[in-house]
mmCIF file of C-alpha atoms in Angstrom:
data_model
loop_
_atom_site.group_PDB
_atom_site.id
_atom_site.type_symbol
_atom_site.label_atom_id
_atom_site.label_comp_id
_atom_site.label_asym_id
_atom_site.label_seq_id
_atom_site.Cartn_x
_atom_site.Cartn_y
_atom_site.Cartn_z
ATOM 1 C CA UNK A 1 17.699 102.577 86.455
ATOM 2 C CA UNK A 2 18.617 99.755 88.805
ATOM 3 C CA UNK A 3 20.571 100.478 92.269
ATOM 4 C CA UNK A 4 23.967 99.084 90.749
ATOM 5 C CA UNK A 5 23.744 101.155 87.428
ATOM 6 C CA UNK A 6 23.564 104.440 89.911
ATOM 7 C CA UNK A 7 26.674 103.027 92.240
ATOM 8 C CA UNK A 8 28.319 102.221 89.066
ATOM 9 C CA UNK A 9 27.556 105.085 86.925
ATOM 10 C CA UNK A 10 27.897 107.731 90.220
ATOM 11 C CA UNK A 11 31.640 105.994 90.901
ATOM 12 C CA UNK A 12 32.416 106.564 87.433
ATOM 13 C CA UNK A 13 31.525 110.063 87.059
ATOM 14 C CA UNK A 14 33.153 111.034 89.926
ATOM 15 C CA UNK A 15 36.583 109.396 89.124
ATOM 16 C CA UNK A 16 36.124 111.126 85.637
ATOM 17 C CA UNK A 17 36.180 114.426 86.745
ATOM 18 C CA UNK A 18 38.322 113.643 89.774
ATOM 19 C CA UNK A 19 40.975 111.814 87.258
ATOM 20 C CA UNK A 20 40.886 115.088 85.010
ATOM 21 C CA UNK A 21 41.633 117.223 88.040
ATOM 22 C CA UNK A 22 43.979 115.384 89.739
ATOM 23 C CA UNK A 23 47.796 115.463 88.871
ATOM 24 C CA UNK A 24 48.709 112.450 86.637
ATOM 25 C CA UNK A 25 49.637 110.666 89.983
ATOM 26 C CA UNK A 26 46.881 110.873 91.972
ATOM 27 C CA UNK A 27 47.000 108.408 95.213
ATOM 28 C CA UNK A 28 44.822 105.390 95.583
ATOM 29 C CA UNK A 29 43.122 107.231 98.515
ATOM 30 C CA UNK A 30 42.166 110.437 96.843
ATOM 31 C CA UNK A 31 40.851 108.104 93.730
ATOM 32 C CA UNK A 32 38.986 105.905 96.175
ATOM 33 C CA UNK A 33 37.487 108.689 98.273
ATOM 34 C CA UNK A 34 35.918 109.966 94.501
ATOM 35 C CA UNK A 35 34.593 106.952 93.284
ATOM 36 C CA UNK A 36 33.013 105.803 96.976
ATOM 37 C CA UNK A 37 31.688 109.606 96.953
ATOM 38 C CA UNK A 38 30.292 109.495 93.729
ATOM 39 C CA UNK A 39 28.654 105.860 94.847
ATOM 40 C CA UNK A 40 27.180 107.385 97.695
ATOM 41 C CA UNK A 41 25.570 110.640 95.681
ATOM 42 C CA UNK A 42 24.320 108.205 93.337
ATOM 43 C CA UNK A 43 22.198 105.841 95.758
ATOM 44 C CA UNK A 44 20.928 109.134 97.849
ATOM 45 C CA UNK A 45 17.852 109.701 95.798
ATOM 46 C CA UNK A 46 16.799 106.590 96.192
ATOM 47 C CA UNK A 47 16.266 106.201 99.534
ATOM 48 C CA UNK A 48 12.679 107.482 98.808
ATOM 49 C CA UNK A 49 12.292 103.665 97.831
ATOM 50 C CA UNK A 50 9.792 101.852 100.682
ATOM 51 C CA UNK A 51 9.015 98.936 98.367
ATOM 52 C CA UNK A 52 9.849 97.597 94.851
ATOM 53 C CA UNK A 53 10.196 94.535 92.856
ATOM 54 C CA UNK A 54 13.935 93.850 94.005
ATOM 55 C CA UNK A 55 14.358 95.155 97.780
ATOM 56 C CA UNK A 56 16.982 92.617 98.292
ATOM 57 C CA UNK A 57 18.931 94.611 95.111
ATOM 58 C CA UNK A 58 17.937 97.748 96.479
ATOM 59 C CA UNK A 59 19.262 97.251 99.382
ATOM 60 C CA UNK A 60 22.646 95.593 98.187
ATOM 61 C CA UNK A 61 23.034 98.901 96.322
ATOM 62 C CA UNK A 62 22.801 101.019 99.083
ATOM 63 C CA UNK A 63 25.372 98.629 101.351
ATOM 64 C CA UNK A 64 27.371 98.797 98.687
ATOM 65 C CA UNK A 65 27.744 102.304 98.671
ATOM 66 C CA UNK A 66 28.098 102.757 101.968
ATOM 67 C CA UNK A 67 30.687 99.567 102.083
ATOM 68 C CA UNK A 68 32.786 101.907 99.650
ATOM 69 C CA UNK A 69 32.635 104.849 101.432
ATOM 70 C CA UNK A 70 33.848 103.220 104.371
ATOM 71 C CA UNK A 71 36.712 101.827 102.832
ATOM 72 C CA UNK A 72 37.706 104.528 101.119
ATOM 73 C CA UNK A 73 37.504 106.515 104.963
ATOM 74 C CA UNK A 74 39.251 103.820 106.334
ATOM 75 C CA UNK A 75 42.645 103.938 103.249
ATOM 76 C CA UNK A 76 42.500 107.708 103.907
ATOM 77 C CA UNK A 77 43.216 107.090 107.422
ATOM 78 C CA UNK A 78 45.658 104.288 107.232
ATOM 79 C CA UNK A 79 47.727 106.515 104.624
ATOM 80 C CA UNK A 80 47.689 109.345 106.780
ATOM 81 C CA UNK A 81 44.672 110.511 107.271
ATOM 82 C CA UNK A 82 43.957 113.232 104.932
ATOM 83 C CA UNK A 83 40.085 113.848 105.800
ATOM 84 C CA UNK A 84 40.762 113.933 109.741
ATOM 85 C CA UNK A 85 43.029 116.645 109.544
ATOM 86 C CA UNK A 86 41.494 118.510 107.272
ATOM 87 C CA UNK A 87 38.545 118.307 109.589
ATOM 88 C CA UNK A 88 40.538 118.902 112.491
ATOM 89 C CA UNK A 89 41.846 122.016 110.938
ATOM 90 C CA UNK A 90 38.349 123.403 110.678
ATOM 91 C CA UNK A 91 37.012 122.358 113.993
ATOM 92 C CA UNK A 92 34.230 120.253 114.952
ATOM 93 C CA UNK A 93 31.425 122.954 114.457
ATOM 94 C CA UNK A 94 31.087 122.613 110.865
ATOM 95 C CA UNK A 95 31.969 118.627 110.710
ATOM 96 C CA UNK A 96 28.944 118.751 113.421
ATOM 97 C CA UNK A 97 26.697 121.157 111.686
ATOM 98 C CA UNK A 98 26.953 118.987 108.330
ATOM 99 C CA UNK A 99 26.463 115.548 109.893
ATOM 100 C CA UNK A 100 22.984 116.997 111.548
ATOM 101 C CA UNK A 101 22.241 118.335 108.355
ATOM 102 C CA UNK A 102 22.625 114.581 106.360
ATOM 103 C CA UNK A 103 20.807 112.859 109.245
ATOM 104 C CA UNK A 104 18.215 115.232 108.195
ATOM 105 C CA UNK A 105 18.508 114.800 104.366
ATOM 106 C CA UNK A 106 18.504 111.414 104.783
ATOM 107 C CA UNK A 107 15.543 111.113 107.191
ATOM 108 C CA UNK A 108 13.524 113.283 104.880
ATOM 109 C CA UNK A 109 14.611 111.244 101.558
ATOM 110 C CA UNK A 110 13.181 108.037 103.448
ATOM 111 C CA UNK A 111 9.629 109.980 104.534
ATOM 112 C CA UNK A 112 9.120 111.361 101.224
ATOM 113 C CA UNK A 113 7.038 110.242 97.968
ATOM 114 C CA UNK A 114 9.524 107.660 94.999
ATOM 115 C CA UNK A 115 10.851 111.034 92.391
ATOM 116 C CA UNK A 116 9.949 113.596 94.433
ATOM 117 C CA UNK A 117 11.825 115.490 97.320
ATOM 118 C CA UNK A 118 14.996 113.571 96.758
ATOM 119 C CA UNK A 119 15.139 113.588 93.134
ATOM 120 C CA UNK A 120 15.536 117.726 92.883
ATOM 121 C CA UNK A 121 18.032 119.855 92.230
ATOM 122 C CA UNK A 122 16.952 121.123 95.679
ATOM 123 C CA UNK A 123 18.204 118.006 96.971
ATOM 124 C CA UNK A 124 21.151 118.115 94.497
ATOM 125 C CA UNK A 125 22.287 121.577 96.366
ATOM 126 C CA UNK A 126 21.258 120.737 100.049
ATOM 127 C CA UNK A 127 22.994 117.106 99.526
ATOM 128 C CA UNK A 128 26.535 119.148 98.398
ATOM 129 C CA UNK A 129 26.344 121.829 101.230
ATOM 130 C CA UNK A 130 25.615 119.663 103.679
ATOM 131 C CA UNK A 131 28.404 117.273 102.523
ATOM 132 C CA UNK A 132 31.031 120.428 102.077
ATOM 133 C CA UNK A 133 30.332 121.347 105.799
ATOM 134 C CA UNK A 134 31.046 117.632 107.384
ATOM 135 C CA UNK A 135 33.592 116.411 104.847
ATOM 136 C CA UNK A 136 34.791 118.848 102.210
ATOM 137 C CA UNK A 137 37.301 116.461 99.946
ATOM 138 C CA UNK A 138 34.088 114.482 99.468
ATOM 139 C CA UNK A 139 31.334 116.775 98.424
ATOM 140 C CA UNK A 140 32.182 116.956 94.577
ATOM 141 C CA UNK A 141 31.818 113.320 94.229
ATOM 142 C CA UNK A 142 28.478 113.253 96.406
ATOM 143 C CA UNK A 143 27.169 115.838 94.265
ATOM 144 C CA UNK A 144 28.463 114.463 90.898
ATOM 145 C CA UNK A 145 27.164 111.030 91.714
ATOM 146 C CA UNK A 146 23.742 112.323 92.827
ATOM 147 C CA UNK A 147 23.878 114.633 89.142
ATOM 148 C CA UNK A 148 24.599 111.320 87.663
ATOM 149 C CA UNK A 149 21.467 109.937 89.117
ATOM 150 C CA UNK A 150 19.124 112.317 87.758
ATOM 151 C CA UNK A 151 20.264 112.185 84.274
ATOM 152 C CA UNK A 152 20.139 108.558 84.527
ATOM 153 C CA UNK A 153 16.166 108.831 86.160
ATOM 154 C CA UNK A 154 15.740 111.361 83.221
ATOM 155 C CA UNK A 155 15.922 108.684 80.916
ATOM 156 C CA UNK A 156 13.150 106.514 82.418
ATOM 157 C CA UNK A 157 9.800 106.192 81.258
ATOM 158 C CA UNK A 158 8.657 107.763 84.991
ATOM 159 C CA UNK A 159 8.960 111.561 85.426
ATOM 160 C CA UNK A 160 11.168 113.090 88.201
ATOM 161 C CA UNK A 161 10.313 116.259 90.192
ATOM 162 C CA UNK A 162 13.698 118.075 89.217
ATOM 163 C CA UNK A 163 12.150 121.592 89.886
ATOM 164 C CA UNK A 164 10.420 120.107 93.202
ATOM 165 C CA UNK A 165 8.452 122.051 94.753
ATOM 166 C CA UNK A 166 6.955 122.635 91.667
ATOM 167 C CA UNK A 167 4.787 119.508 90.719
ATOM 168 C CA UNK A 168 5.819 118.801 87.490
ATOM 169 C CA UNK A 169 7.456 116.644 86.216
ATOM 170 C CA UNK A 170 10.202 115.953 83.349
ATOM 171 C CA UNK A 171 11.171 112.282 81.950
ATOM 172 C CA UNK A 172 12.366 111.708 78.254
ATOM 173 C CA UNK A 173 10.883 108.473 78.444
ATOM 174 C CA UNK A 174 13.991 106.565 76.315
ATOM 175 C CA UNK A 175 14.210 103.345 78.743
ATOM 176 C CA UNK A 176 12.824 101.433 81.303
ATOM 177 C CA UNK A 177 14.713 100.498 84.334
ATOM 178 C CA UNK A 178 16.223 97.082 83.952
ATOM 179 C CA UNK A 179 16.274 96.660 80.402
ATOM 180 C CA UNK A 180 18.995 96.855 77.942
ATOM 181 C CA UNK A 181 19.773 100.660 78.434
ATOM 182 C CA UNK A 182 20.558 100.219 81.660
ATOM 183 C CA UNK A 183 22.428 97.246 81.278
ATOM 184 C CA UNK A 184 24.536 99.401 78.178
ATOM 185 C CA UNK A 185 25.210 101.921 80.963
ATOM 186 C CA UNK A 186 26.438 99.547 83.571
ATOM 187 C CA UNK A 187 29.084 98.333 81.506
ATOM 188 C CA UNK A 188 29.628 101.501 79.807
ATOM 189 C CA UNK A 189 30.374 103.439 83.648
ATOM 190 C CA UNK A 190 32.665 100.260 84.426
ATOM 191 C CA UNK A 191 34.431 101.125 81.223
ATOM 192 C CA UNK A 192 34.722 104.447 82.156
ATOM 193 C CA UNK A 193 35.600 104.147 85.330
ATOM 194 C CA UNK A 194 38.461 101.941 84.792
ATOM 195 C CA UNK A 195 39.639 103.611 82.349
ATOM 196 C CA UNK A 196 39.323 106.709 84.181
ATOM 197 C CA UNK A 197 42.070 104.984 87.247
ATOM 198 C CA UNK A 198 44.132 103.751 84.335
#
């Protein structure tokens, strides 16, 4: 699937299940902290990407991502700053402990081989405890977004190394990545998604 299907499906699937568990007025901040998380988890695998047809897309995916999370952080803080206390109310060691620990997931997803590594429910597990430690409110939506992502990969015609470090494989070979599947679940996570805020 293409870098904006994962940002769009990961957001989507992370304001599902955040819409279902919030209370029927749930504030613009919590539902913008959930889809920028799920955004985030659903680029992460990806970073394993050195070269490909469309680095320019690739790479708008990713800023994207990031662009969301960032606003999202920022709203939090201008509407009281949810996430800071919550992290002040832990202490630093754990906040610390889990940003080392997604410098490091993130330097090994960019050394490792495209559907490998990064593309495991390894990952999938490392990714959420790492995210729990530095940001808790926010590591449900990582992890749902990066989920999202390897269903999505699932689908492709290229396997992915779910049970890494086991070499095989699994792909149910149903799409290719650009084509009219992926387009369908574009605008079928927008849908979703909007609906899901509405």
């Amino acid at each position: 699937m293409t870098g904006r299907t994962h940002v769009v499906v990961g957001a989507a699937a992370a304001l599902v299940a955040a819409s279902s568990a919030m209370p029927a007025a749930a504030t613009v901040p919590a539902l913008a902290l959930a889809a920028a998380g799920g955004a985030a988890g659903g680029v992460f695998p990806d970073l394993d990407v050195k070269s490909s047809a469309h680095p320019l897309r690739d790479r708008a995916a990713r800023v994207a991502a990031a662009a969301m999370l960032a606003g999202a952080v920022a709203l939090d803080a201008a509407q009281g700053g949810t996430l800071l206390r919550a992290a002040a109310a832990r202490g630093m060691a754990p906040v610390a402990l889990g940003a080392v620990a997604l410098a490091g997931l993130f330097c090994a997803a960019r050394l490792s081989a495209h559907r490998g590594p990064s593309h495991s429910l390894a990952a999938l597990a490392a990714l959420a405890a790492a995210t729990w430690l530095a940001c808790p409110p926010l590591a449900a939506p990582v992890a749902i977004g990066m989920a999202s992502h390897l269903v999505l990969d699932l689908l492709n015609k290229r396997p992915v190394r779910l049970l890494w470090p086991l070499s095989r494989g699994f792909c149910l070979g149903l799409c290719s990545s650009g084509g009219v599947v992926d387009a369908c679940l574009l605008v079928g996570g927008l849908l979703a998604g909007v609906r899901a805020v509405l």
